[in-house]
Amino acid sequence: MKTEIIINNKKRTFDLEPNTLLLNLLRDELNLTGSKYGCGVGECGACTVLLDGNAILACMTLAVDVNGHKVDTIEGLSNGENLHPIQEAYLDEAAIQCGFCTPGFIMATAALLNENADPSEFEVREYLRGNLCRCTGYVNIVKAVKSAAKRMKKK
Ligand code: FES
Ligand code: FES
């Protein structure tokens, strides 16, 4: 099926099987491997990307269903060599250990801050409850989101 998707601000046209998952399209066809295959069943959030600015799970999304829409991945977040304030905050707050979950967390954080520029700790934890991390214990991730909110207000 002919499918047009704006991926990281670039319009792409594909001829897709109807059952192609967005995550497979991103990782296997486009080599955008920042979005991770964790559980594959919508439980871990490692595959989180933005669809028109909202967080979605790429492992649970058919690529043909996002025809005509805008998809953003972690690869599109930085501005060339300059990291996005959310990425800087995750680094500065040491919210990363093995890093497998991090792209998903960062994209979910971007979606949260699109909706709510100054979330409380409770709101951060609530919003990110679908993203699992086996390493960090979440404390530094919450700090990173709060720090990112402050940094983005200053911009
Ligand atoms: S890989 Fe998509 S939610 Fe786990
Ligand atoms: S940093 Fe390892 S799973 Fe989150």
Coordinates of C-alpha atoms and ligand atoms in Angstrom, one line a residue, residues 23 36-48 57-60 130, ligand 1:
L23 CA 8.8 0.0 14.6
K36 CA 14.0 0.0 20.6
Y37 CA 12.3 -3.4 20.3
G38 CA 11.8 -4.3 24.0
C39 CA 8.7 -6.4 24.6
G40 CA 6.9 -6.1 21.3
V41 CA 3.6 -6.2 23.0
G42 CA 3.0 -2.7 24.3
E43 CA 4.3 -3.2 27.8
C44 CA 7.7 -1.5 28.1
G45 CA 7.6 1.8 26.2
A46 CA 11.1 1.3 24.6
C47 CA 9.6 1.8 21.2
T48 CA 7.9 5.2 22.0
L57 CA 4.1 2.7 20.8
A58 CA 5.7 1.9 17.4
C59 CA 5.5 -1.8 18.1
M60 CA 1.7 -1.6 18.3
G130 CA 4.1 2.9 30.6
Ligands
FES1 S1 8.6 -2.7 22.4 FE1 6.9 -1.5 22.2 S2 6.0 -1.3 24.2 FE2 7.8 -2.7 24.4

